[in-house]
């Protein structure tokens, strides 16, 4: 997934927050909580795509956001 994250970072660059906002619009609070739990437990990209019925790119962007916020919480 890291290679795909780098690809998305290159594609969106400084506009990453815009992509995240676009994707976040459709997510319910419960789905976001479930996503974060699955992300931190190490579920595969495919399992998460199936569970949330979302495209690969969206799952990766949401995972990148989880990772970014996780680093912030640890500081």
PDB file of C-alpha atoms in Angstrom:
ATOM      1  CA  UNK A   1       0.000   0.000   0.000  1.00  0.00           C
ATOM      2  CA  UNK A   2       2.934   2.380   0.553  1.00  0.00           C
ATOM      3  CA  UNK A   3       3.748   2.517  -3.151  1.00  0.00           C
ATOM      4  CA  UNK A   4       0.127   3.417  -3.869  1.00  0.00           C
ATOM      5  CA  UNK A   5       0.224   6.054  -1.120  1.00  0.00           C
ATOM      6  CA  UNK A   6       3.241   7.697  -2.760  1.00  0.00           C
ATOM      7  CA  UNK A   7       1.461   7.636  -6.101  1.00  0.00           C
ATOM      8  CA  UNK A   8      -1.575   9.341  -4.604  1.00  0.00           C
ATOM      9  CA  UNK A   9       0.599  11.885  -2.785  1.00  0.00           C
ATOM     10  CA  UNK A  10       2.255  12.769  -6.098  1.00  0.00           C
ATOM     11  CA  UNK A  11      -1.088  12.990  -7.839  1.00  0.00           C
ATOM     12  CA  UNK A  12      -2.830  15.176  -5.267  1.00  0.00           C
ATOM     13  CA  UNK A  13       0.244  16.892  -3.829  1.00  0.00           C
ATOM     14  CA  UNK A  14      -0.756  19.908  -1.792  1.00  0.00           C
ATOM     15  CA  UNK A  15      -4.412  19.259  -2.649  1.00  0.00           C
ATOM     16  CA  UNK A  16      -4.510  16.076  -0.565  1.00  0.00           C
ATOM     17  CA  UNK A  17      -6.872  17.749   1.923  1.00  0.00           C
ATOM     18  CA  UNK A  18      -9.303  18.507  -0.925  1.00  0.00           C
ATOM     19  CA  UNK A  19      -9.368  14.859  -2.006  1.00  0.00           C
ATOM     20  CA  UNK A  20      -9.882  13.809   1.595  1.00  0.00           C
ATOM     21  CA  UNK A  21     -12.759  16.261   2.041  1.00  0.00           C
ATOM     22  CA  UNK A  22     -14.409  14.986  -1.143  1.00  0.00           C
ATOM     23  CA  UNK A  23     -14.147  11.401   0.042  1.00  0.00           C
ATOM     24  CA  UNK A  24     -15.163  12.134   3.637  1.00  0.00           C
ATOM     25  CA  UNK A  25     -18.425  13.726   2.528  1.00  0.00           C
ATOM     26  CA  UNK A  26     -20.140  10.365   1.971  1.00  0.00           C
ATOM     27  CA  UNK A  27     -18.820   8.533   5.047  1.00  0.00           C
ATOM     28  CA  UNK A  28     -20.976   8.128   8.141  1.00  0.00           C
ATOM     29  CA  UNK A  29     -19.415   8.532  11.585  1.00  0.00           C
ATOM     30  CA  UNK A  30     -19.883   4.813  12.232  1.00  0.00           C
ATOM     31  CA  UNK A  31     -18.112   3.899   8.988  1.00  0.00           C
ATOM     32  CA  UNK A  32     -15.213   6.201   9.838  1.00  0.00           C
ATOM     33  CA  UNK A  33     -14.853   4.584  13.255  1.00  0.00           C
ATOM     34  CA  UNK A  34     -15.029   1.090  11.742  1.00  0.00           C
ATOM     35  CA  UNK A  35     -12.483   2.105   9.120  1.00  0.00           C
ATOM     36  CA  UNK A  36     -10.024   3.392  11.716  1.00  0.00           C
ATOM     37  CA  UNK A  37     -10.333   0.216  13.776  1.00  0.00           C
ATOM     38  CA  UNK A  38      -9.790  -1.966  10.715  1.00  0.00           C
ATOM     39  CA  UNK A  39      -6.879   0.202   9.568  1.00  0.00           C
ATOM     40  CA  UNK A  40      -5.033  -0.005  12.876  1.00  0.00           C
ATOM     41  CA  UNK A  41      -5.711  -3.749  13.137  1.00  0.00           C
ATOM     42  CA  UNK A  42      -3.999  -4.253   9.791  1.00  0.00           C
ATOM     43  CA  UNK A  43      -6.852  -5.371   7.548  1.00  0.00           C
ATOM     44  CA  UNK A  44      -5.892  -5.633   3.887  1.00  0.00           C
ATOM     45  CA  UNK A  45      -6.811  -3.051   1.301  1.00  0.00           C
ATOM     46  CA  UNK A  46      -9.040  -5.578  -0.460  1.00  0.00           C
ATOM     47  CA  UNK A  47     -10.911  -6.441   2.748  1.00  0.00           C
ATOM     48  CA  UNK A  48     -11.564  -2.774   3.404  1.00  0.00           C
ATOM     49  CA  UNK A  49     -12.669  -2.124  -0.177  1.00  0.00           C
ATOM     50  CA  UNK A  50     -15.154  -4.977   0.130  1.00  0.00           C
ATOM     51  CA  UNK A  51     -16.414  -3.970   3.592  1.00  0.00           C
ATOM     52  CA  UNK A  52     -17.018  -0.311   2.719  1.00  0.00           C
ATOM     53  CA  UNK A  53     -17.797  -0.784  -0.983  1.00  0.00           C
ATOM     54  CA  UNK A  54     -15.412   2.023  -1.911  1.00  0.00           C
ATOM     55  CA  UNK A  55     -12.819   2.362  -4.679  1.00  0.00           C
ATOM     56  CA  UNK A  56      -9.177   1.532  -4.006  1.00  0.00           C
ATOM     57  CA  UNK A  57      -8.048   5.155  -4.233  1.00  0.00           C
ATOM     58  CA  UNK A  58     -10.562   6.302  -1.635  1.00  0.00           C
ATOM     59  CA  UNK A  59      -9.552   3.592   0.843  1.00  0.00           C
ATOM     60  CA  UNK A  60      -5.891   4.549   0.424  1.00  0.00           C
ATOM     61  CA  UNK A  61      -6.584   8.257   0.990  1.00  0.00           C
ATOM     62  CA  UNK A  62      -8.622   7.466   4.093  1.00  0.00           C
ATOM     63  CA  UNK A  63      -5.793   5.232   5.345  1.00  0.00           C
ATOM     64  CA  UNK A  64      -3.279   8.013   4.760  1.00  0.00           C
ATOM     65  CA  UNK A  65      -5.465  10.312   6.839  1.00  0.00           C
ATOM     66  CA  UNK A  66      -5.645   7.732   9.656  1.00  0.00           C
ATOM     67  CA  UNK A  67      -1.880   7.435   9.631  1.00  0.00           C
ATOM     68  CA  UNK A  68      -1.429  11.231   9.619  1.00  0.00           C
ATOM     69  CA  UNK A  69      -3.835  11.708  12.519  1.00  0.00           C
ATOM     70  CA  UNK A  70      -2.260   8.800  14.402  1.00  0.00           C
ATOM     71  CA  UNK A  71       1.094  10.538  14.277  1.00  0.00           C
ATOM     72  CA  UNK A  72      -0.488  13.755  15.514  1.00  0.00           C
ATOM     73  CA  UNK A  73      -2.093  11.996  18.494  1.00  0.00           C
ATOM     74  CA  UNK A  74       1.235  10.431  19.503  1.00  0.00           C
ATOM     75  CA  UNK A  75       3.060  13.784  19.680  1.00  0.00           C
TER      76      UNK A  75
END
